Amino acid sequence: MRRWWVSLLFLSLAGLIVFSGCAKKEQIEVTPPPVVEPEPVYEEPYVEPEPEPEPLELKTIHFDYDKYNLKSEATSILNKNAEMLMNYPDARIKIEGHCDERGTNQYNLSLGQKRADAAKSFLINYGISADRISTISYGEERPVCNGHDESCWWRNRRAEFVIIE
Amino acid sequence: MEKKVLCIIYLVVLSCTYICVDVVDNNDLCAQTGDVYVGIRDRGIGKIRIAILPFYPKGSKWGSEEVETRESLSRTISSDLDFSLFFDIFDTAFFPQKDVHRKEDINFFAWSQLDVNAVLFGSFELDDRIKIEANLFSINSAKPVLKEDYEASAVQTRRLAHRISDDIIKVLTGDEGICQTQIAFVSNRSGVKEIFICDYDGYGIRQLTKNNSITIYPDWSPTGFNISYTSYKHGNPDLFMVDWTNNKEVKLSDFDGLNTTAAWSPDGKKIAYTLTKEGNSDIYILDTRSGRLEKLTFDPSIDCSPTWSPTGDKIAFTSDRSGSPQIYTIDAVGTNLRRLTFLGNYNDLPNWRPGKGDLIAYSSRVRGQFDVCTIDVNGENPICLTSIGNNERPYWSPDGYHIVFASDRSGNYQLYTVDWTGDNINQITFGYSSSNTDPTWSPRMRWKFE
């Protein structure tokens, strides 16, 4: 029984040797493909991508009743507007001063002009050239809101920045 | 005793009115005693009692047009004379007679029993033209004081009636009436604010400007031909003047910024108005002939809304130099600045009373809304004539006894007139969808009828 085991081992080993010898003889010689030189890559130096310029958009400022001094909210909006105008050195604007319906039309025309002028002075002090800014007052003639209470009035007491070029 | 005193007062009053009716035969004398009648209006008593008899048609034609014309003549003349404050219109219900064609028909005794001082009667002829013969008799002297023929195109009937009213006022009081005057105002009925004109009683509205752009703040030149106004039609609020009889327009001032709240000087040579060309709202005086410009106010606050005294040597205007809009007066040469109003936190739109020049009308906010008020030129006796809604832009009639203003008491802004005493508030324009504002009263006028 033990002999059978050993002879089987021998046989399988011999077979293994015979077959492996055969396999070696059948190997096909293959010529390696020519080496292609890779195109030289010039790496561009990294630059910050140009930021898309923000579209020129100027925000409206608002005033207290019968006042033409600039509130702190208004000056922060004006700062942004001025920055924006710095980025668009060719832009020219018209500042429109408006009032709510209270008060007389006649006095409100002057008040609207004062509001437009206050905004203009701020922009000039910031460094925007005066000849880029014109002003006009519409008094209470052009409300953006037609209600008869403060929910509308505060929106109508305003200076608007209209881009004319 | 009381009865006696009353009787004496009554007699005095009566004799006063009789004097004025009797002296009318002599126009010069009447003009000299003009103060007596000013007195009538100032005191509101001693009015001339007048009976306006129905005009009779001269031809045989008697249709609805004739009825309408007769009514219109009586109604217009009655309301004119009533409005003038000189007259007490005698109620037709108590007429002792209505059919009067000539002097012989007048029952002088019956009228004098009713304390009627004067009787108006006359005839008319109507086709496409209207011809009117008017006769005015003094009951006391039994004399004619007016006998006049009038003629115009039939569409001018109301205006012809206004002419008759002015003639009656002139002949009985020596005063020039205001029945042919006009009112210019701003209306948005065409979609955008434009200037319109109407007769002083609100009839005959017609559009003056067609700028298709905000057009505001009209003022009549003292000649009565030109109306100045501010329009945005060229972009900037510029000052223009148009001859309303031929629509010829001239640009008067186009400085950068406001050219607005213009007021003609009484001599018609200058315009006081608001400019913001130097970055501040100040009053300037423009010489309309030489174009010379003088600056009147220099304060860094808002100054606007000037009005001239009738002599032209003073100007009242609005300033917020105290912190709120208030009325000030200043000499037209820039000296003697004086604050006039202290009541209310918002006073604007001063308008100086013509003639006597003793009062300034203005808009005052004391009860949260605007009222039409008057104040003595020395700053005393502020009195408000209105108490409902907002009442803005008071403007005196040329005789100084009436004020036209805009009020939103009925919803949207419409024009109203009121006597200088605050009596007889009367709406003269109407409309639910459009508003009428910024009235300004023309100087006295005499229409040409063709």
Coordinates of C-alpha atoms in Angstrom, one line a residue:
Chain A
M1 CA 0.0 0.0 0.0
R2 CA 2.8 2.3 1.0
R3 CA 4.7 1.4 -2.3
W4 CA 1.6 2.5 -4.4
W5 CA 1.7 5.9 -2.8
V6 CA 5.4 6.4 -3.5
S7 CA 5.2 5.2 -7.1
L8 CA 2.3 7.5 -7.7
L9 CA 4.4 10.4 -6.3
F10 CA 7.2 9.4 -8.6
L11 CA 5.0 9.2 -11.6
S12 CA 3.4 12.5 -11.1
L13 CA 6.8 14.1 -10.5
A14 CA 8.2 12.6 -13.7
G15 CA 5.2 13.8 -15.6
L16 CA 5.6 17.2 -14.3
I17 CA 9.2 17.3 -15.5
V18 CA 8.4 15.9 -19.0
F19 CA 5.5 18.4 -19.5
S20 CA 7.4 21.4 -18.3
G21 CA 10.2 20.5 -20.7
C22 CA 7.7 20.5 -23.6
A23 CA 6.1 23.8 -22.7
K24 CA 9.5 25.5 -22.8
K25 CA 10.1 24.3 -26.3
E26 CA 6.8 25.6 -27.6
Q27 CA 7.3 29.3 -26.4
I28 CA 6.9 31.9 -29.3
E29 CA 9.4 34.6 -29.6
V30 CA 7.7 38.0 -29.8
T31 CA 9.5 41.2 -30.8
P32 CA 8.7 44.0 -28.3
P33 CA 6.9 47.0 -29.9
P34 CA 9.1 50.1 -30.6
V35 CA 9.1 52.5 -27.7
V36 CA 7.3 55.7 -28.6
E37 CA 8.9 58.8 -27.1
P38 CA 6.2 60.7 -25.3
E39 CA 5.5 64.3 -26.4
P40 CA 7.3 66.7 -24.1
V41 CA 4.7 68.3 -21.8
Y42 CA 5.4 71.9 -20.8
E43 CA 3.6 72.5 -17.5
E44 CA 2.1 76.1 -17.4
P45 CA 2.9 78.0 -14.3
Y46 CA -0.2 78.1 -12.0
V47 CA -2.0 81.5 -12.0
E48 CA -5.1 82.5 -10.0
P49 CA -8.1 82.3 -12.3
E50 CA -9.3 85.8 -13.4
P51 CA -12.5 86.5 -11.3
E52 CA -15.6 87.2 -13.4
P53 CA -16.2 91.0 -13.0
E54 CA -19.3 91.5 -11.0
P55 CA -22.0 93.1 -13.1
L56 CA -22.4 96.8 -12.4
E57 CA -25.3 97.0 -10.1
L58 CA -25.8 99.9 -7.8
K59 CA -28.1 99.7 -4.8
T60 CA -30.7 102.2 -3.7
I61 CA -30.3 104.0 -0.4
H62 CA -33.0 105.2 1.9
F63 CA -33.6 108.2 4.2
D64 CA -35.5 109.1 7.3
Y65 CA -38.6 111.3 7.0
D66 CA -37.8 114.9 6.0
K67 CA -34.1 114.2 6.2
Y68 CA -31.2 114.1 3.7
N69 CA -28.3 113.0 5.9
L70 CA -26.9 109.6 5.1
K71 CA -27.8 106.8 7.6
S72 CA -25.1 104.1 8.4
E73 CA -27.0 101.6 6.3
A74 CA -26.9 104.1 3.5
T75 CA -23.1 104.7 3.8
S76 CA -22.3 101.0 3.8
I77 CA -24.4 100.6 0.6
L78 CA -22.7 103.7 -0.8
N79 CA -19.2 102.2 -0.1
K80 CA -20.1 99.2 -2.1
N81 CA -21.6 101.3 -4.9
A82 CA -18.4 103.4 -4.9
E83 CA -16.2 100.3 -5.0
M84 CA -18.3 99.0 -7.9
L85 CA -17.9 102.3 -9.8
M86 CA -14.1 102.1 -9.2
N87 CA -14.2 98.8 -11.2
Y88 CA -16.1 100.4 -14.0
P89 CA -14.1 103.6 -14.6
D90 CA -16.0 104.4 -17.8
A91 CA -19.5 104.2 -16.2
R92 CA -21.5 107.4 -15.8
I93 CA -24.5 107.5 -13.5
K94 CA -27.4 109.7 -12.6
I95 CA -28.6 109.8 -9.0
E96 CA -32.3 110.3 -8.6
G97 CA -33.6 111.8 -5.4
H98 CA -37.1 110.9 -4.3
C99 CA -39.5 111.6 -1.4
D100 CA -42.6 110.0 0.1
E101 CA -46.0 111.6 -0.5
R102 CA -46.1 113.5 2.8
G103 CA -45.0 117.1 2.7
T104 CA -45.7 119.5 -0.1
N105 CA -44.6 118.7 -3.7
Q106 CA -42.7 121.9 -3.8
Y107 CA -40.6 121.4 -0.7
N108 CA -40.1 117.7 -1.6
L109 CA -38.5 118.7 -4.9
S110 CA -35.8 120.5 -3.0
L111 CA -35.6 117.6 -0.5
G112 CA -35.1 115.1 -3.2
Q113 CA -32.4 117.2 -4.7
K114 CA -30.7 117.3 -1.3
R115 CA -30.8 113.5 -1.1
A116 CA -29.3 113.1 -4.5
D117 CA -26.6 115.6 -3.7
A118 CA -25.8 113.9 -0.4
A119 CA -25.2 110.6 -2.2
K120 CA -23.1 112.4 -4.9
S121 CA -20.9 114.1 -2.3
F122 CA -20.2 110.8 -0.7
L123 CA -19.1 109.2 -4.0
I124 CA -16.9 112.2 -4.8
N125 CA -15.2 112.0 -1.4
Y126 CA -14.6 108.3 -2.1
G127 CA -12.7 109.2 -5.2
I128 CA -15.3 109.0 -8.0
S129 CA -14.8 111.8 -10.4
A130 CA -17.6 114.4 -10.2
D131 CA -18.1 114.5 -13.9
R132 CA -19.2 110.9 -13.9
I133 CA -22.2 111.8 -11.7
S134 CA -25.3 113.8 -12.5
T135 CA -28.3 114.3 -10.2
I136 CA -32.0 114.9 -10.6
S137 CA -34.9 115.3 -8.1
Y138 CA -38.3 113.9 -8.8
G139 CA -39.7 115.0 -5.4
E140 CA -42.8 112.8 -4.8
E141 CA -43.6 112.5 -8.4
R142 CA -42.3 108.9 -9.0
P143 CA -43.1 106.6 -6.0
V144 CA -42.1 103.0 -6.2
C145 CA -44.9 102.1 -3.8
N146 CA -48.3 103.7 -3.8
G147 CA -49.6 102.9 -0.3
H148 CA -50.3 105.6 2.2
D149 CA -48.4 104.3 5.2
E150 CA -44.8 103.8 6.4
S151 CA -44.6 100.4 4.7
C152 CA -44.5 102.3 1.5
W153 CA -43.2 105.7 2.6
W154 CA -39.8 104.3 3.6
R155 CA -39.3 102.7 0.2
N156 CA -40.1 106.0 -1.5
R157 CA -37.7 108.1 0.5
R158 CA -34.7 107.1 -1.6
A159 CA -31.8 107.9 -3.9
E160 CA -31.6 105.6 -6.9
F161 CA -28.4 105.2 -9.0
V162 CA -29.2 104.9 -12.7
I163 CA -26.4 103.8 -15.0
I164 CA -26.5 106.0 -18.1
E165 CA -23.4 104.8 -19.9
Chain B
M1 CA -84.4 150.7 23.6
E2 CA -82.7 147.7 22.0
K3 CA -85.2 148.0 19.1
K4 CA -84.2 151.6 18.6
V5 CA -80.5 150.9 18.4
L6 CA -81.2 148.1 16.0
C7 CA -83.3 150.3 13.9
I8 CA -80.6 153.0 13.8
I9 CA -78.0 150.4 12.7
Y10 CA -80.4 149.1 10.1
L11 CA -80.9 152.6 8.7
V12 CA -77.2 153.3 8.7
V13 CA -76.6 150.1 6.8
L14 CA -79.4 150.8 4.4
S15 CA -78.3 154.3 3.7
C16 CA -74.8 152.9 3.1
T17 CA -76.1 150.5 0.5
Y18 CA -78.3 153.2 -1.0
I19 CA -75.4 155.5 -1.3
C20 CA -73.5 153.0 -3.3
V21 CA -76.5 152.2 -5.6
D22 CA -77.3 155.9 -6.0
V23 CA -73.8 157.1 -6.8
V24 CA -73.4 154.7 -9.7
D25 CA -74.7 157.3 -12.1
N26 CA -71.3 158.9 -11.6
N27 CA -68.6 156.4 -12.1
D28 CA -65.8 158.7 -10.9
L29 CA -67.6 159.4 -7.6
C30 CA -68.2 155.6 -7.2
A31 CA -64.5 154.9 -7.7
Q32 CA -63.7 157.5 -5.1
T33 CA -66.0 155.9 -2.6
G34 CA -64.7 152.4 -3.3
D35 CA -63.5 152.0 0.3
V36 CA -67.1 151.9 1.4
Y37 CA -67.6 148.7 -0.6
V38 CA -64.4 147.2 0.5
G39 CA -65.8 147.8 3.9
I40 CA -68.9 145.8 2.9
R41 CA -66.8 142.8 2.1
D42 CA -64.6 143.1 5.1
R43 CA -67.5 143.3 7.5
G44 CA -69.7 140.9 5.6
I45 CA -72.8 143.2 6.1
G46 CA -74.5 145.9 4.1
K47 CA -74.6 143.9 0.9
I48 CA -76.4 145.2 -2.1
R49 CA -79.6 143.3 -2.5
I50 CA -80.1 142.5 -6.2
A51 CA -82.9 140.7 -8.1
I52 CA -81.9 138.9 -11.2
L53 CA -85.1 138.6 -13.4
P54 CA -85.3 135.8 -16.0
F55 CA -84.0 137.1 -19.4
Y56 CA -86.7 136.8 -22.0
P57 CA -86.1 135.6 -25.6
K58 CA -86.5 138.3 -28.1
G59 CA -87.6 136.2 -31.1
S60 CA -90.6 133.9 -31.4
K61 CA -88.4 130.9 -31.0
W62 CA -88.8 129.1 -27.6
G63 CA -87.3 125.7 -27.4
S64 CA -85.1 123.7 -25.0
E65 CA -82.0 125.7 -26.1
E66 CA -83.7 128.9 -25.2
V67 CA -84.8 127.5 -21.8
E68 CA -81.3 126.3 -21.2
T69 CA -79.7 129.6 -22.2
R70 CA -82.0 131.6 -19.9
E71 CA -81.3 129.3 -17.0
S72 CA -77.6 129.4 -17.6
L73 CA -77.5 133.2 -17.8
S74 CA -79.4 133.6 -14.5
R75 CA -77.5 130.9 -12.7
T76 CA -74.1 132.2 -13.8
I77 CA -74.7 135.8 -13.0
S78 CA -76.3 134.9 -9.7
S79 CA -73.4 132.7 -8.6
D80 CA -70.9 135.3 -9.8
L81 CA -72.5 138.2 -7.9
D82 CA -73.0 136.0 -4.8
F83 CA -69.3 134.9 -5.0
S84 CA -68.1 138.5 -5.2
L85 CA -69.4 139.1 -1.6
F86 CA -70.8 142.4 -2.5
F87 CA -74.3 141.1 -3.2
D88 CA -77.3 139.5 -1.5
I89 CA -79.1 137.7 -4.3
F90 CA -82.8 138.1 -3.8
D91 CA -84.6 134.8 -3.8
T92 CA -86.7 134.3 -6.9
A93 CA -89.5 132.7 -4.8
F94 CA -90.3 136.1 -3.4
F95 CA -90.2 138.1 -6.6
P96 CA -93.3 140.4 -6.9
Q97 CA -93.0 140.3 -10.7
K98 CA -90.9 138.3 -13.2
D99 CA -91.9 139.7 -16.6
V100 CA -90.1 142.9 -17.1
H101 CA -89.2 144.1 -20.6
R102 CA -88.8 147.9 -20.0
K103 CA -88.5 150.4 -17.3
E104 CA -92.3 151.0 -17.3
D105 CA -92.8 147.4 -16.3
I106 CA -90.8 147.8 -13.1
N107 CA -92.9 147.9 -9.9
F108 CA -90.5 150.1 -8.0
F109 CA -92.7 150.3 -4.9
A110 CA -93.0 146.5 -4.6
W111 CA -89.2 146.0 -4.9
S112 CA -88.4 148.8 -2.4
Q113 CA -90.8 147.2 0.1
L114 CA -88.6 144.1 -0.2
D115 CA -85.5 146.1 0.4
V116 CA -84.2 145.2 -3.0
N117 CA -81.6 147.8 -4.2
A118 CA -81.2 146.8 -7.8
V119 CA -83.0 144.9 -10.5
L120 CA -81.4 143.2 -13.5
F121 CA -83.6 142.4 -16.5
G122 CA -83.0 141.9 -20.2
S123 CA -83.5 139.9 -23.4
F124 CA -81.5 137.5 -25.5
E125 CA -81.5 136.2 -29.1
L126 CA -80.0 132.9 -29.8
D127 CA -78.9 131.2 -33.0
D128 CA -75.3 130.2 -33.5
R129 CA -74.5 133.5 -31.8
I130 CA -76.0 134.9 -28.7
K131 CA -77.0 138.6 -28.3
I132 CA -77.9 139.9 -24.9
E133 CA -79.4 143.2 -23.9
A134 CA -78.9 143.8 -20.2
N135 CA -80.6 146.5 -18.0
L136 CA -79.8 147.3 -14.4
F137 CA -82.0 149.7 -12.5
S138 CA -81.5 151.2 -9.2
I139 CA -84.8 150.8 -7.3
N140 CA -84.0 153.7 -5.0
S141 CA -83.4 156.3 -7.6
A142 CA -85.5 154.6 -10.3
K143 CA -82.7 155.2 -12.7
P144 CA -80.9 152.9 -15.1
V145 CA -77.3 152.3 -14.0
L146 CA -76.4 149.9 -16.8
K147 CA -77.7 149.4 -20.3
E148 CA -75.5 147.3 -22.5
D149 CA -75.6 145.1 -25.5
Y150 CA -73.4 141.9 -25.6
E151 CA -72.7 139.6 -28.4
A152 CA -70.6 136.4 -28.8
S153 CA -70.6 133.0 -30.4
A154 CA -73.3 130.9 -28.7
V155 CA -70.7 128.5 -27.1
Q156 CA -69.4 131.6 -25.2
T157 CA -72.7 132.1 -23.4
R158 CA -71.3 131.5 -19.9
R159 CA -68.3 133.7 -20.5
L160 CA -70.6 136.5 -21.7
A161 CA -72.6 136.1 -18.5
H162 CA -69.3 136.5 -16.6
R163 CA -68.7 139.7 -18.5
I164 CA -72.2 141.0 -17.5
S165 CA -71.4 140.2 -13.9
D166 CA -68.1 142.1 -14.0
D167 CA -69.9 145.1 -15.5
I168 CA -72.6 145.0 -12.8
I169 CA -69.9 144.8 -10.1
K170 CA -68.0 147.7 -11.7
V171 CA -71.0 149.9 -12.0
L172 CA -72.4 149.3 -8.6
T173 CA -69.2 149.1 -6.5
G174 CA -66.5 150.8 -8.6
D175 CA -64.4 147.6 -8.1
E176 CA -63.1 145.5 -10.9
G177 CA -64.7 142.1 -10.7
I178 CA -62.9 138.7 -11.1
C179 CA -65.7 136.9 -12.9
Q180 CA -63.7 136.6 -16.1
T181 CA -60.6 135.2 -14.4
Q182 CA -59.1 131.8 -15.0
I183 CA -57.4 129.2 -12.9
A184 CA -54.3 127.3 -14.1
F185 CA -53.6 124.0 -12.4
V186 CA -51.9 120.6 -12.7
S187 CA -53.9 117.5 -13.7
N188 CA -52.8 113.9 -14.3
R189 CA -56.0 113.2 -16.4
S190 CA -53.9 112.6 -19.5
G191 CA -51.7 110.0 -17.7
V192 CA -48.9 112.4 -16.8
K193 CA -49.0 115.7 -15.0
E194 CA -49.7 118.6 -17.4
I195 CA -51.0 122.2 -17.0
F196 CA -54.7 122.8 -17.6
I197 CA -56.8 126.0 -17.4
C198 CA -60.5 126.6 -16.4
D199 CA -62.8 129.5 -15.7
Y200 CA -62.6 130.6 -12.1
D201 CA -65.7 128.6 -11.2
G202 CA -64.3 125.4 -12.6
Y203 CA -66.1 125.4 -15.9
G204 CA -64.5 125.1 -19.4
I205 CA -61.4 123.0 -18.5
R206 CA -58.9 122.7 -21.3
Q207 CA -55.4 121.3 -21.6
L208 CA -52.6 123.9 -22.0
T209 CA -49.4 121.8 -22.2
K210 CA -48.8 118.6 -24.0
N211 CA -45.3 117.8 -22.9
N212 CA -45.8 114.1 -22.1
S213 CA -43.6 114.7 -19.2
I214 CA -44.0 115.8 -15.6
T215 CA -45.1 119.5 -15.9
I216 CA -45.9 121.3 -12.6
Y217 CA -46.2 124.5 -10.6
P218 CA -47.8 127.0 -13.0
D219 CA -47.9 130.7 -12.2
W220 CA -49.6 133.5 -14.2
S221 CA -47.6 136.5 -15.3
P222 CA -49.3 139.8 -14.2
T223 CA -50.2 140.6 -17.8
G224 CA -52.3 137.5 -17.8
F225 CA -50.9 136.2 -21.1
N226 CA -48.0 134.1 -19.9
I227 CA -47.9 131.1 -17.6
S228 CA -44.6 129.9 -16.3
Y229 CA -44.1 126.2 -15.3
T230 CA -41.5 123.6 -14.6
S231 CA -41.2 120.6 -17.0
Y232 CA -39.0 117.6 -17.1
K233 CA -39.5 117.3 -20.9
H234 CA -35.8 117.8 -21.7
G235 CA -34.7 115.6 -18.8
N236 CA -33.9 118.3 -16.2
P237 CA -36.7 120.2 -14.4
D238 CA -36.4 123.4 -16.4
L239 CA -38.5 126.6 -16.3
F240 CA -40.7 127.5 -19.3
M241 CA -43.2 130.1 -20.1
V242 CA -46.1 129.7 -22.5
D243 CA -48.4 132.3 -23.9
W244 CA -51.7 130.6 -23.4
T245 CA -53.5 132.6 -26.1
N246 CA -51.3 131.2 -28.8
N247 CA -49.3 128.4 -27.2
K248 CA -45.9 129.9 -28.0
E249 CA -43.4 128.6 -25.5
V250 CA -40.1 130.0 -24.3
K251 CA -37.5 128.3 -22.1
L252 CA -36.6 130.7 -19.3
S253 CA -34.1 128.8 -17.3
D254 CA -32.3 125.5 -17.5
F255 CA -29.6 125.4 -14.9
D256 CA -28.5 122.0 -13.7
G257 CA -30.9 120.8 -11.1
L258 CA -34.1 122.4 -10.0
N259 CA -35.6 125.4 -11.8
T260 CA -38.9 125.5 -10.0
T261 CA -41.5 127.1 -7.7
A262 CA -41.4 130.3 -9.9
A263 CA -43.4 133.4 -8.9
W264 CA -43.7 136.5 -11.1
S265 CA -43.1 139.9 -9.5
P266 CA -46.1 142.2 -9.5
D267 CA -44.5 144.4 -12.2
G268 CA -44.0 141.3 -14.4
K269 CA -40.3 141.9 -14.9
K270 CA -38.8 139.4 -12.6
I271 CA -39.3 135.8 -11.5
A272 CA -38.3 134.6 -8.0
Y273 CA -37.7 130.9 -8.0
T274 CA -35.7 127.9 -6.6
L275 CA -32.4 126.8 -8.1
T276 CA -30.1 124.1 -6.9
K277 CA -27.3 124.8 -9.4
E278 CA -24.7 125.4 -6.6
G279 CA -25.6 122.2 -4.8
N280 CA -28.1 123.9 -2.4
S281 CA -31.7 124.8 -2.8
D282 CA -31.7 128.6 -2.8
I283 CA -34.0 131.4 -4.0
Y284 CA -32.8 133.5 -7.0
I285 CA -34.4 136.4 -8.8
L286 CA -34.3 136.3 -12.6
D287 CA -34.8 139.5 -14.6
T288 CA -36.8 138.1 -17.5
R289 CA -35.7 140.8 -19.9
S290 CA -32.0 141.1 -19.3
G291 CA -31.5 137.5 -18.1
R292 CA -29.6 138.8 -15.1
L293 CA -29.7 136.4 -12.1
E294 CA -29.4 137.5 -8.5
K295 CA -29.1 135.2 -5.5
L296 CA -31.4 136.1 -2.6
T297 CA -30.8 133.4 0.0
F298 CA -27.5 131.9 1.1
D299 CA -28.3 129.6 3.9
P300 CA -27.1 125.9 3.5
S301 CA -30.7 124.7 4.3
I302 CA -33.5 124.2 1.9
D303 CA -35.0 127.5 0.7
C304 CA -38.0 127.4 -1.7
S305 CA -41.5 128.5 -2.6
P306 CA -41.1 132.3 -2.9
T307 CA -44.0 134.7 -3.2
W308 CA -43.9 138.5 -3.8
S309 CA -45.7 141.2 -1.7
P310 CA -48.1 143.2 -3.9
T311 CA -45.6 146.2 -3.9
G312 CA -42.8 143.9 -5.0
D313 CA -40.4 145.0 -2.3
K314 CA -40.7 141.9 -0.1
I315 CA -40.6 138.2 -0.6
A316 CA -42.0 135.4 1.6
F317 CA -40.5 132.0 1.2
T318 CA -40.1 128.6 2.9
S319 CA -36.9 127.5 4.7
D320 CA -36.0 124.6 6.9
R321 CA -33.1 126.5 8.5
S322 CA -34.7 126.1 11.9
G323 CA -35.0 122.3 11.5
S324 CA -38.4 122.2 10.0
P325 CA -40.0 124.0 7.0
Q326 CA -41.2 127.4 8.1
I327 CA -42.3 130.7 6.4
Y328 CA -39.9 133.7 6.4
T329 CA -40.1 137.1 4.9
I330 CA -37.1 139.0 3.4
D331 CA -36.7 142.3 1.5
A332 CA -36.3 141.7 -2.2
V333 CA -32.8 143.2 -1.9
G334 CA -31.9 140.5 0.6
T335 CA -32.1 142.3 4.0
N336 CA -34.5 142.1 7.0
L337 CA -34.9 138.3 7.2
R338 CA -37.7 137.4 9.5
R339 CA -39.3 134.2 10.6
L340 CA -43.1 134.4 10.3
T341 CA -44.5 131.1 11.4
F342 CA -43.9 129.2 14.6
L343 CA -47.1 127.1 14.9
G344 CA -46.9 123.6 13.3
N345 CA -43.9 121.6 12.3
Y346 CA -44.4 122.0 8.6
N347 CA -45.4 125.3 6.9
D348 CA -44.9 125.8 3.2
L349 CA -46.4 127.4 0.0
P350 CA -46.8 131.0 1.1
N351 CA -48.9 133.2 -1.1
W352 CA -49.1 136.9 -0.4
R353 CA -52.5 138.6 -0.5
P354 CA -52.8 140.9 -3.4
G355 CA -54.2 144.4 -2.9
K356 CA -53.9 145.2 0.8
G357 CA -50.9 142.8 1.2
D358 CA -51.8 142.4 4.9
L359 CA -52.0 138.6 4.9
I360 CA -50.1 135.6 3.7
A361 CA -51.9 132.4 3.0
Y362 CA -49.9 129.1 3.4
S363 CA -50.2 125.4 4.0
S364 CA -49.7 124.4 7.6
R365 CA -49.5 121.0 9.3
V366 CA -50.7 121.3 12.8
R367 CA -53.1 118.4 13.1
G368 CA -51.1 115.8 11.1
Q369 CA -52.6 117.0 7.8
F370 CA -52.2 120.2 5.9
D371 CA -54.6 123.1 6.3
V372 CA -54.9 126.4 4.4
C373 CA -54.1 129.1 6.9
T374 CA -53.6 132.9 6.8
I375 CA -51.2 134.9 9.0
D376 CA -50.7 138.7 9.3
V377 CA -47.5 139.8 7.6
N378 CA -46.1 140.7 11.1
G379 CA -46.5 137.1 12.1
E380 CA -49.6 137.5 14.3
N381 CA -53.0 135.8 14.1
P382 CA -52.4 132.6 12.3
I383 CA -55.9 131.3 11.4
C384 CA -56.7 128.1 9.6
L385 CA -59.6 128.2 7.1
T386 CA -59.9 124.4 6.7
S387 CA -60.2 121.4 9.0
I388 CA -60.8 118.3 6.8
G389 CA -58.3 116.3 4.8
N390 CA -55.1 117.8 3.3
N391 CA -55.4 121.3 2.0
E392 CA -52.5 122.6 -0.1
R393 CA -51.2 125.3 -2.4
P394 CA -53.5 128.2 -1.4
Y395 CA -53.5 130.9 -4.0
W396 CA -55.3 134.3 -3.7
S397 CA -57.8 135.6 -6.2
P398 CA -56.6 138.9 -7.7
D399 CA -59.1 140.9 -5.5
G400 CA -57.7 139.2 -2.4
Y401 CA -61.1 138.0 -1.1
H402 CA -60.9 134.4 -2.1
I403 CA -58.4 131.5 -2.1
V404 CA -58.2 128.5 -4.4
F405 CA -56.5 125.4 -3.0
A406 CA -56.2 121.7 -3.6
S407 CA -57.7 119.2 -1.1
D408 CA -58.0 115.4 -0.8
R409 CA -61.0 115.7 1.5
S410 CA -63.2 113.8 -1.1
G411 CA -60.6 111.1 -1.8
N412 CA -58.3 112.3 -4.5
Y413 CA -57.0 115.9 -4.8
Q414 CA -59.5 118.4 -6.3
L415 CA -59.7 122.2 -6.4
Y416 CA -61.8 124.2 -4.0
T417 CA -62.4 127.9 -3.3
V418 CA -62.9 129.5 0.0
D419 CA -63.6 133.1 1.1
W420 CA -60.8 134.8 3.0
T421 CA -62.8 134.4 6.1
G422 CA -63.0 130.6 5.8
D423 CA -66.7 130.7 4.7
N424 CA -68.1 129.1 1.6
I425 CA -65.8 126.2 0.8
N426 CA -66.8 125.1 -2.6
Q427 CA -65.5 122.3 -4.8
I428 CA -64.8 123.5 -8.4
T429 CA -63.2 120.4 -10.1
F430 CA -64.4 116.8 -10.0
G431 CA -63.1 113.4 -11.1
Y432 CA -62.7 110.0 -9.6
S433 CA -59.8 108.7 -11.6
S434 CA -57.6 111.8 -11.9
S435 CA -56.4 114.5 -9.5
N436 CA -56.1 118.2 -9.8
T437 CA -53.5 120.2 -7.9
D438 CA -51.3 123.3 -7.8
P439 CA -54.0 125.9 -8.6
T440 CA -52.9 129.4 -9.5
W441 CA -55.4 132.3 -10.1
S442 CA -55.0 134.5 -13.1
P443 CA -55.0 138.3 -12.8
R444 CA -58.2 140.1 -13.8
M445 CA -59.2 139.6 -17.4
R446 CA -61.5 141.1 -19.9
W447 CA -62.4 138.6 -22.7
K448 CA -62.5 139.6 -26.3
F449 CA -65.6 138.3 -27.9
E450 CA -65.7 137.7 -31.6

